[in-house]
XYZ file of C-alpha atoms in Angstrom:
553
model
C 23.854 14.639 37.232
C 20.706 17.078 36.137
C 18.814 13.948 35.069
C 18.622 12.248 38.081
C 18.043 12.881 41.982
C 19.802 11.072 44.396
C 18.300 7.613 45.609
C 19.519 7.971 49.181
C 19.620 11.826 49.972
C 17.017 12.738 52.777
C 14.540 14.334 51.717
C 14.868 16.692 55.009
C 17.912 17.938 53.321
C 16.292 19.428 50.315
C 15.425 22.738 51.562
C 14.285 25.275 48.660
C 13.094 28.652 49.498
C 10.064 28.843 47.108
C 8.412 25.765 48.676
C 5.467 26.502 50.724
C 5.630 24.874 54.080
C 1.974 25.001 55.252
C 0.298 21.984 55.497
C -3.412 23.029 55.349
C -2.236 25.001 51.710
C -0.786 23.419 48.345
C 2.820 22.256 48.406
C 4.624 23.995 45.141
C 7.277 23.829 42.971
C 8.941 26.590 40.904
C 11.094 24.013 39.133
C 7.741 22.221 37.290
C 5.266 24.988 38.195
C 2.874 21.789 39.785
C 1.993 21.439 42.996
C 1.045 18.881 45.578
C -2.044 18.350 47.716
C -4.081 16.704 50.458
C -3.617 12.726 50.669
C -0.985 12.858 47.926
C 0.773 15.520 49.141
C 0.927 13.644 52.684
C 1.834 10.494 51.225
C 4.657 11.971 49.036
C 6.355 13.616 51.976
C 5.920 10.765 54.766
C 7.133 8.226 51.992
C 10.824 9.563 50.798
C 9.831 12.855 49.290
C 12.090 14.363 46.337
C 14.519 11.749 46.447
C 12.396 9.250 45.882
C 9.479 10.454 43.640
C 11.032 13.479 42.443
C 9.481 16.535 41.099
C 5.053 16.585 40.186
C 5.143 16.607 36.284
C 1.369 17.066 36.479
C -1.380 18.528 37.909
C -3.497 15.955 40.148
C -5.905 14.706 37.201
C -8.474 11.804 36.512
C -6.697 9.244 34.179
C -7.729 5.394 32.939
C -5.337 2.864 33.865
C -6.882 -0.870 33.294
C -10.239 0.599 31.869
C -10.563 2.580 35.228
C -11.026 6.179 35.672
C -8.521 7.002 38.590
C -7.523 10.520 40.337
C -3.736 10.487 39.770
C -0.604 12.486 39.696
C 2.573 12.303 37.704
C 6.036 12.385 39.025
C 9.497 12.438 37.696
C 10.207 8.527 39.110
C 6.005 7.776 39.846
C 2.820 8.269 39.202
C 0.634 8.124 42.910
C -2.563 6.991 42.189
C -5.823 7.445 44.832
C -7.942 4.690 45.711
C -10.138 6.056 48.447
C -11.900 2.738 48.341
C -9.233 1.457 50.117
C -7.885 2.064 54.047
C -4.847 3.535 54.320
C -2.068 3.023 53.507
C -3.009 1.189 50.425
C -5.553 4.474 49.810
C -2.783 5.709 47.543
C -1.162 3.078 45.075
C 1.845 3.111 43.012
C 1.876 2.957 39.081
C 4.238 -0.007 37.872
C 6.055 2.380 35.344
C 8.698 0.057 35.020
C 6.526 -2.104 33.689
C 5.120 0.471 31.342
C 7.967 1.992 30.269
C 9.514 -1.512 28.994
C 6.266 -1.939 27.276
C 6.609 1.823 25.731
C 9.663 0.468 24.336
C 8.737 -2.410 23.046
C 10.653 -4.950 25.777
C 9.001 -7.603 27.261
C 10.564 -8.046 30.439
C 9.471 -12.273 30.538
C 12.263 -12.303 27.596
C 15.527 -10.986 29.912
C 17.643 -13.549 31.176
C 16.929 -15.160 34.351
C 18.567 -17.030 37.527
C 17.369 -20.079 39.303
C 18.854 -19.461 42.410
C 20.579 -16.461 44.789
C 24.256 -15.619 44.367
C 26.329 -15.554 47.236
C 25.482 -11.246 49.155
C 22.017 -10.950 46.901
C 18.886 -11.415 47.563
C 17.016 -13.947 44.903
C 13.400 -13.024 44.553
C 11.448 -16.718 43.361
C 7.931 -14.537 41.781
C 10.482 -13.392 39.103
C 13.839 -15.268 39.008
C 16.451 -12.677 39.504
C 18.715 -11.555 42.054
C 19.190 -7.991 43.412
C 22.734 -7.321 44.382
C 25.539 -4.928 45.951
C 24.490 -1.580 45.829
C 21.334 -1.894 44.529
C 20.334 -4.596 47.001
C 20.933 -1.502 49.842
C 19.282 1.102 48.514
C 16.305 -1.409 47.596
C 16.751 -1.942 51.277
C 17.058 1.302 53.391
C 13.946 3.082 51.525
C 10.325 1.967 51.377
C 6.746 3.152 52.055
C 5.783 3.495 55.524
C 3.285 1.011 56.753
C 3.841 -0.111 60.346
C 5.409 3.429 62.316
C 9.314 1.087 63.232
C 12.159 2.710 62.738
C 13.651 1.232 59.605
C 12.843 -0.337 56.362
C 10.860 -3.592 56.119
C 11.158 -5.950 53.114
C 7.596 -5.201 52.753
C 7.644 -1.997 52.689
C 10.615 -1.708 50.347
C 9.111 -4.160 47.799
C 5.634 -2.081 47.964
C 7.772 1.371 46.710
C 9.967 -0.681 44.350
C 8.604 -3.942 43.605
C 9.724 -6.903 42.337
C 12.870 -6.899 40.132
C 11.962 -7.540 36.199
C 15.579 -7.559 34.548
C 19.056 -8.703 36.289
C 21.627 -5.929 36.346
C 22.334 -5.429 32.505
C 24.475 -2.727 29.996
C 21.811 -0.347 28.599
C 22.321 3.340 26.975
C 20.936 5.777 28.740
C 21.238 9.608 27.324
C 23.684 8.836 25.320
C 25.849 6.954 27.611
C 25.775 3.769 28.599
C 25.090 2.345 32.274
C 24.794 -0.697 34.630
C 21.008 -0.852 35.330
C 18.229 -3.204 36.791
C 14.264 -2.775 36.520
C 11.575 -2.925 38.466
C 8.002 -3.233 38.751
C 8.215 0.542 39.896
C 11.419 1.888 39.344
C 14.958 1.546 37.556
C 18.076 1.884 39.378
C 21.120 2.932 37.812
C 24.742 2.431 38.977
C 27.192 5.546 38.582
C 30.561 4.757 39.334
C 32.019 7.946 38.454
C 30.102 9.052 41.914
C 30.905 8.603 45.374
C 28.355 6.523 47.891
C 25.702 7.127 48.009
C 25.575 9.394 45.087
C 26.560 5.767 42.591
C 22.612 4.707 42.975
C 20.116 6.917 41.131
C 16.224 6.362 40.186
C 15.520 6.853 36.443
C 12.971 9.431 35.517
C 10.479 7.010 34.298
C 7.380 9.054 35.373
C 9.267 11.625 32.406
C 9.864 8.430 30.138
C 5.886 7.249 30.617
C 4.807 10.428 29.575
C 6.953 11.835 27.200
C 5.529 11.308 23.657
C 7.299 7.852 21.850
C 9.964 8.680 19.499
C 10.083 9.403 15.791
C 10.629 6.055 14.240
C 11.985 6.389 10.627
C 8.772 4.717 8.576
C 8.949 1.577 7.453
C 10.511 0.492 4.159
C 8.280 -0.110 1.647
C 7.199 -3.451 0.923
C 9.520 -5.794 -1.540
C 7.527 -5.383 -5.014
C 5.393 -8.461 -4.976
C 5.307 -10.276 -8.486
C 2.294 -10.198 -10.778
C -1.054 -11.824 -9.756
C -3.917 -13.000 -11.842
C -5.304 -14.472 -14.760
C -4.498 -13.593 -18.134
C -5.979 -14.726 -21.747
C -4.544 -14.804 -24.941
C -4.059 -16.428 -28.135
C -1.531 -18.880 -28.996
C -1.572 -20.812 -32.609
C -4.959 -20.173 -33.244
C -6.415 -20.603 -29.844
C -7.881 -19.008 -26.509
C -5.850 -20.184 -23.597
C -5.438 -18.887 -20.042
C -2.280 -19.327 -17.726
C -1.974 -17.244 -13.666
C 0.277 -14.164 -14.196
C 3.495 -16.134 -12.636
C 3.309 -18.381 -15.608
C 1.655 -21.697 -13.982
C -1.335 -23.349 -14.866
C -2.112 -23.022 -18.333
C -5.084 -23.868 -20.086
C -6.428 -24.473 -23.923
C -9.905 -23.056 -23.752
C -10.640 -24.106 -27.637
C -9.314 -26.486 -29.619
C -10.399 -25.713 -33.390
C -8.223 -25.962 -37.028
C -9.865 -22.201 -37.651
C -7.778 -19.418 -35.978
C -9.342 -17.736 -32.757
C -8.498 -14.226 -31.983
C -9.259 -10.989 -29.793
C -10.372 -13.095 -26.275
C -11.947 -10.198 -24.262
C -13.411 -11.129 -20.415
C -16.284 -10.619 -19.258
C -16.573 -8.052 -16.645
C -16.839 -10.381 -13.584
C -14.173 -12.767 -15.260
C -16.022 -15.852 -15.377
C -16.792 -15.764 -19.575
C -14.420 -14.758 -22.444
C -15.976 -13.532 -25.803
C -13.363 -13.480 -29.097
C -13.686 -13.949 -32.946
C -13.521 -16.894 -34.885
C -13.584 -18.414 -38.276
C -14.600 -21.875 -37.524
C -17.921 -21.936 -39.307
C -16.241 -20.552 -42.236
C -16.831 -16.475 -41.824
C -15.416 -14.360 -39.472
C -17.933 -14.340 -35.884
C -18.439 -13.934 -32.094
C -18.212 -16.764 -29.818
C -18.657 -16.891 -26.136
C -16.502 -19.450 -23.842
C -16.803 -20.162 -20.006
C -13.380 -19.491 -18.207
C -12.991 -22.984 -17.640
C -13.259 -23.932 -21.143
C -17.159 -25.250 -21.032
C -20.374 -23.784 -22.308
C -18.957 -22.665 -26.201
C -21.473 -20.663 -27.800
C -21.796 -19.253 -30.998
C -23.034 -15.626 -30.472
C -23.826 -14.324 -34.206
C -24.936 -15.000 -37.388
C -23.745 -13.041 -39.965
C -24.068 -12.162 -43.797
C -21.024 -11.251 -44.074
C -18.485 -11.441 -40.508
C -18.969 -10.247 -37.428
C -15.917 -9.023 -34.597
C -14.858 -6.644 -32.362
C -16.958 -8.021 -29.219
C -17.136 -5.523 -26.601
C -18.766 -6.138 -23.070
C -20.986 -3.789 -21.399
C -19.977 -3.249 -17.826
C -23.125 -5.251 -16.278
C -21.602 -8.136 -18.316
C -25.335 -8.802 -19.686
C -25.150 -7.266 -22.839
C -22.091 -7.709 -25.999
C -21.719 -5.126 -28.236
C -20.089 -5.712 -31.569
C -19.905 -4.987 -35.095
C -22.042 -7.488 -37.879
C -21.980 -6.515 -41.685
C -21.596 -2.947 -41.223
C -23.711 -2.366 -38.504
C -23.351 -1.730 -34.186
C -25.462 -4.291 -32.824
C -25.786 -5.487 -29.112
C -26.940 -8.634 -27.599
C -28.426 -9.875 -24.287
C -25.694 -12.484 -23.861
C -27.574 -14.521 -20.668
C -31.013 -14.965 -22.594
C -31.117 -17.001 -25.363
C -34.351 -15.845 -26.267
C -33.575 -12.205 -26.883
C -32.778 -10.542 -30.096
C -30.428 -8.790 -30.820
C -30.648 -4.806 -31.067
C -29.293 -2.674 -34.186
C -27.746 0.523 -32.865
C -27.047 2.121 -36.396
C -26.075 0.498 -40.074
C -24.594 1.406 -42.479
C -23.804 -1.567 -45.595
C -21.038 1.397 -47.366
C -19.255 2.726 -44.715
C -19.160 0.770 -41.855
C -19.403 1.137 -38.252
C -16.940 -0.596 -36.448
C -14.704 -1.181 -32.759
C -17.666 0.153 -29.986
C -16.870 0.260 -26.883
C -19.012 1.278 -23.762
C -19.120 4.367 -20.919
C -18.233 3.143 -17.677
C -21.945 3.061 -17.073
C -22.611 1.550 -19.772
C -25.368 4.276 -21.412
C -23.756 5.003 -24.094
C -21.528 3.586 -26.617
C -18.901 4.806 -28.866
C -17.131 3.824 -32.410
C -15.717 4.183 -35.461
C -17.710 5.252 -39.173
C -15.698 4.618 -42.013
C -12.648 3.030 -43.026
C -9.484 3.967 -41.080
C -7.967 7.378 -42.566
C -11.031 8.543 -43.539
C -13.135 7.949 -40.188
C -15.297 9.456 -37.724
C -15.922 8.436 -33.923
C -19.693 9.020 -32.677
C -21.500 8.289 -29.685
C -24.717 6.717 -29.218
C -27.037 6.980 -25.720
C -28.592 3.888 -25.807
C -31.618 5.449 -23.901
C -32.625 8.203 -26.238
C -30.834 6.559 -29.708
C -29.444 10.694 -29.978
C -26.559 9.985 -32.049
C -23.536 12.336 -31.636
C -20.339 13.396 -34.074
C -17.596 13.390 -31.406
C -14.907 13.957 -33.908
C -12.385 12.344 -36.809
C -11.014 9.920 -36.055
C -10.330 5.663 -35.107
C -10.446 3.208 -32.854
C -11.920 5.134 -29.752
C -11.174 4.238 -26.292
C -13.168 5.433 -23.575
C -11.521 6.014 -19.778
C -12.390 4.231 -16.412
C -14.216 7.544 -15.284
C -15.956 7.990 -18.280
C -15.241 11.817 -19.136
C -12.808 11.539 -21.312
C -11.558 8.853 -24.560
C -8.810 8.597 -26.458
C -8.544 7.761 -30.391
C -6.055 7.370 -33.132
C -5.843 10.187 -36.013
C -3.544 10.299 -38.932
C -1.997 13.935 -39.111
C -0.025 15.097 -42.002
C 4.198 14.908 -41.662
C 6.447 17.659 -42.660
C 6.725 17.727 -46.354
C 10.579 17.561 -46.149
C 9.754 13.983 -45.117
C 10.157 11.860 -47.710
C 9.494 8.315 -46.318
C 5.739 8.980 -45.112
C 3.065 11.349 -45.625
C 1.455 11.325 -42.687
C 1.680 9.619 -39.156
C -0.738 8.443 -36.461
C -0.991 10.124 -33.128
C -3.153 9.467 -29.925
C -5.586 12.166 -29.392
C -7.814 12.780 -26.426
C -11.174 14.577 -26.260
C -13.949 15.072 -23.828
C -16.796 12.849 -23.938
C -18.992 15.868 -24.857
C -16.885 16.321 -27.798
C -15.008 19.467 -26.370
C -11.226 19.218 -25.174
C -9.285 17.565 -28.266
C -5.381 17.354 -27.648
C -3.068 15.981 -29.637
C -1.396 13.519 -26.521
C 1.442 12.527 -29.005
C 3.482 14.693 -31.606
C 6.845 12.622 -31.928
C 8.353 12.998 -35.027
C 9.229 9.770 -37.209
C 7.065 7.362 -34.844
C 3.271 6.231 -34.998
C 1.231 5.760 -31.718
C -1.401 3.257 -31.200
C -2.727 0.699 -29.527
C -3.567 2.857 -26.714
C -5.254 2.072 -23.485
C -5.673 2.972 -20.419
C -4.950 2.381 -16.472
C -7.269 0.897 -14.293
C -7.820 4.194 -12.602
C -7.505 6.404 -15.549
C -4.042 8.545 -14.735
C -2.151 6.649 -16.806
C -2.030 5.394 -20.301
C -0.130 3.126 -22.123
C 0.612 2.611 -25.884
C 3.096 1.497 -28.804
C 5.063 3.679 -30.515
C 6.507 2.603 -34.041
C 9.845 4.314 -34.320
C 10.170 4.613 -38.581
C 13.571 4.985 -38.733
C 14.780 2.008 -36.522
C 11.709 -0.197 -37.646
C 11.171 -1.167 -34.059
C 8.496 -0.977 -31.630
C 8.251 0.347 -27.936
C 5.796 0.561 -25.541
C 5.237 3.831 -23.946
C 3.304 4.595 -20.488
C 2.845 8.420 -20.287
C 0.218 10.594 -18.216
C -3.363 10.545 -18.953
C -3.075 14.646 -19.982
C 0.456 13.483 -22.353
C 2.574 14.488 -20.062
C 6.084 12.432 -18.833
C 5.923 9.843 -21.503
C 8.164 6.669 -20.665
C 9.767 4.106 -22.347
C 9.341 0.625 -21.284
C 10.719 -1.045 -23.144
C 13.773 -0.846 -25.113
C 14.828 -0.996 -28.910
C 18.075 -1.668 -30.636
C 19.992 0.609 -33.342
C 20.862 -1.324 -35.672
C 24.806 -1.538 -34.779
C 23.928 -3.987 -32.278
C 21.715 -6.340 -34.180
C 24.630 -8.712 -34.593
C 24.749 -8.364 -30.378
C 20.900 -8.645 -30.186
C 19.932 -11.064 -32.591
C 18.010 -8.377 -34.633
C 15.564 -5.753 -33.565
C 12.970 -5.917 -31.087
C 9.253 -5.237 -31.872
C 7.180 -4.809 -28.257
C 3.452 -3.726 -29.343
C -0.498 -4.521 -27.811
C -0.104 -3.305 -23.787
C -2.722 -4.927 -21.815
C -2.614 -3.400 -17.465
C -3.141 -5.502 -14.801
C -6.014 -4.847 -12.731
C -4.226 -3.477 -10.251
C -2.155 -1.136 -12.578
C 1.041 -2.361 -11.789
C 2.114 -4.865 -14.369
C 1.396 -4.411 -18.216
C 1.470 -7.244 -20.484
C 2.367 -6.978 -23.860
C 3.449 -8.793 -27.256
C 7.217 -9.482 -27.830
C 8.519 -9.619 -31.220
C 12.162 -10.221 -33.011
C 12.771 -7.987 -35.878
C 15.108 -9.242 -38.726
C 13.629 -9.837 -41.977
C 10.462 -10.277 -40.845
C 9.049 -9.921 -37.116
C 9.311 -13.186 -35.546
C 6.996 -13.871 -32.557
C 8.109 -14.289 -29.366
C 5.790 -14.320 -26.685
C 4.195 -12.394 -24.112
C 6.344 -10.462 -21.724
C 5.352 -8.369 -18.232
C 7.105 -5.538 -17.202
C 6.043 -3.064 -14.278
C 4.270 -0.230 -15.311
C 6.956 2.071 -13.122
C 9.769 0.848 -15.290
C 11.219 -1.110 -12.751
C 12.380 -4.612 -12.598
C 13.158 -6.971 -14.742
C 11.177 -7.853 -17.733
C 9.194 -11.362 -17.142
C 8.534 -14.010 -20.111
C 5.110 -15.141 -19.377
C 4.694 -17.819 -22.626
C 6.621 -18.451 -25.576
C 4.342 -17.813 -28.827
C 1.801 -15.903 -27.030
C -0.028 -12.838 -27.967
C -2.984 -10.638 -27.506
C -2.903 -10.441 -23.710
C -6.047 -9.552 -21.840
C -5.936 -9.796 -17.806
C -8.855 -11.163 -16.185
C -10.772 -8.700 -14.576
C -11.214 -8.197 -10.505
C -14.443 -8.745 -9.634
């Protein structure tokens, strides 16, 4: 067999003509192109030779075993290690590659089976439970390292080339084909039976096995998809509450006969702001997470809404009678600041930059709007374009709108439809994201990292509602959710309206608002659904709606 020298062949025998014989020069070998030297050289040859050590793999080389630089040498069954600190013999040490091969593998040699006592012809070694028998037992017998200058092999000196056994004999595949074999400290013997004695005893090549690199390993399969995590708000008959993504733990924040609406966190996820007609007009409220600490944020003529927090979670933008107005929401003292007015046409929906410098929203009523943008530093007022309801992304280059654009005239049901739009926060870029004839898209937002966006898209002719996740350039739009023609609304129990996609934090799971279409749209709750379209669809609460995650802090 190529892959193996033979255990008991003398190493006098092995007699190749492009060895060098001189002592006082190298000792080489075409077969590996390596070559032996001084003490290692003399210790190979006085201690078994090829048959035992088999062919350098290496040049003689400095190398850290145990945190120690050594001078050491590979071979096909050993590594020989120097320890001139030592007297000879012990001046040149044997690696336990058995031991490190296991390891390579992944074995732990404590975990093979072991014996408690010797089996009648074997020899039972006590340090490690196991017995060493038959024809292993003799050729762990006749060779060894030479210590005392007797004819013969000591125990000693056997057990120094070898060491102790770490497995009992045991069935394990071996290039492709499967052997009886036993390992230890330094070595692994192998039983051929399709040889005659003493060719049936080889030494594995673990000085090739140590060194060659560990095999591929197909990579690991990807994690189980975990279900959704964290906090969501949302309204439910009138009121804020909050319940943990996997549907436990819900809690009424407010408690009030007026109807509550639009809860929105606070960046760090400890406040919600929302609207509220409790003291009789439409305003902005503030409400710890826990429920505590209600306050009433505005004082209007006429109604105030559409609270929007900047990202320092200091200061609340919102609209009041017309006008863009922020306040600090932390000092009680402050007043609040007027950004621009305008009692006719009113500005409306503003929403911050990811640094929060500048804000953007809506002029006008929707189908006759314009978006502009405000830097809060200068108060330079821009004209981004026409528009509603702007949106601005995570990064802060970019925001997406709604526009109405005009229908083909051969369309008789509708005039025009609404599309999502995206433009450059300089005002440059504007795309038309959406062109899908017969459907409006809205309610548009986007992915925590700002690839992605999500929105609803009315389909006319079915009079049902999906939501959509698509690219954040328009590209590869994907249905979520599904709809129902209406053949099976007998099947289905009517139509299904899914509308208002709120992400998760992490962008994985998108909450939205579930809806049964018949006559009218009856409300069903709030579903989640994986943003990859996979999985099943999850009910978080009957008669929920307006999702909003709670931010990670």
């Amino acid at each position: 067999m190529t892959r193996s020298v033979l255990l008991l062949v003398i190493a006098l025998l092995w007699t190749p003509t492009d060895v060098v014989r001189s002592q006082s020069a190298p000792r080489c070998f075409a077969e590996t192109d390596y070559c032996i030297d001084g003490r290692i050289r003399t210790y190979w040859e006085q201690n078994g030779g090829l048959p035992v050590f088999g062919l350098p793999l290496s040049a003689q080389q400095t190398v850290t075993i145990e945190g120690q630089a050594v001078e050491a040498q590979w071979f096909e069954r050993h590594r020989l290690e120097l320890h001139p600190e030592h007297a000879p013999p012990y001046d040149v040490l044997l690696g336990r590659l058995g031991v490190d091969v296991l390891r390579k593998q992944g074995r732990d040699w404590l975990t093979f089976p072991t014996a408690t006592a010797a089996q009648p012809g074997c020899r039972f070694f006590a340090e490690t439970q196991h017995n060493v028998c038959g024809a292993i037992l003799a050729a762990w017998q006749a060779n060894g390292l030479e210590f005392d200058g007797q004819p013969g092999t000591s125990a000693a000196e056997s057990l120094a080339l070898f060491g102790l056994p770490l497995s009992p004999l045991q069935p394990e595949e071996i290039d492709g084909q499967t052997y009886q074999v036993q390992w230890f400290e330094r070595a692994r013997f192998e039983l051929h039976p399709e040889h005659d004695p003493p060719y049936d005893v080889l030494l594995g090549h673990l000085g090739r096995a140590a060194q060659a690199p560990a095999p591929a390993t197909d990579p690991p399969p990807p994690p189980a998809p975990s279900g959704p995590t964290g906090r969501l708000a949302f309204v439910r008959a009138g009121d804020i509450w909050t319940i943990n993504a996997d549907g436990s733990d819900a809690r009424q924040l407010t408690t009030h006969a007026a109807t509550d609406n639009h809860p929105v966190w606070a960046p760090d996820g400890t406040r919600i702001a929302f609207t509220s007609q409790r003291d009789g007009q439409e305003e902005v409220y503030v409400v710890a997470a826990d429920g505590a600490a209600l306050q009433r944020l505005t004082q209007s003529t006429q109604s105030a809404a559409g609270p929007a927090w900047a990202p320092d979670g200091v200061r609340l933008a919102y609209r009041q009678d017309g006008a863009i107005v922020i306040t600090n929401v932390r000092d009680a003292m402050a007043q609040p600041v007027t950004v621009i007015q305008d009692a006719a046409r009113w500005y409306h929906d503003p929403v911050w930059s990811s640094d929060g410098t500048r804000l953007a929203f809506t002029h006008g009523p929707v189908g006759d709007s314009t978006i502009l943008m405000a830097d809060l530093a200068s108060g330079q007022l821009t004209r981004l374009t026409d528009g509603v309801y702007p949106t601005w992304s995570p990064t802060g280059n970019a925001i997406l709108f709604e526009q109405y654009v005009p229908i083909d005239p051969d369309v008789t049901h509708s005039v025009r439809r609404t599309d999502l739009f995206r433009i450059n926060a300089d005002g440059t870029g504007r795309v038309n994201l959406t062109q899908t004839d017969d459907a409006n898209e809205r309610l548009a937002t986007w992915s925590p990292d700002g690839t992605r966006v999500a929105y609803a898209r009315d389909v006319t002719a079915l009079g049902q509602t999906e939501v959509v996740v698509m690219a954040a350039d328009g590209a590869d739009p994907q249905a979520l959710t599904e709809i129902f023609p209406f053949a099976r609304w007998p099947e289905t129990g009517g139509g299904r309206l899914s509308t208002r996609p709120a992400w998760s934090p992490d962008g994985v799971y998108i909450a939205l608002e579930r809806y049964r279409q018949t006559n009218i749209a009856e409300l069903q709750g709030i579903v989640l659904i994986r943003a990859d379209g996979t999985g099943e669809e999850q009910s978080l609460v009957g008669g929920g709606e307006q999702p909003a995650w709670q931010p990670q802090p």
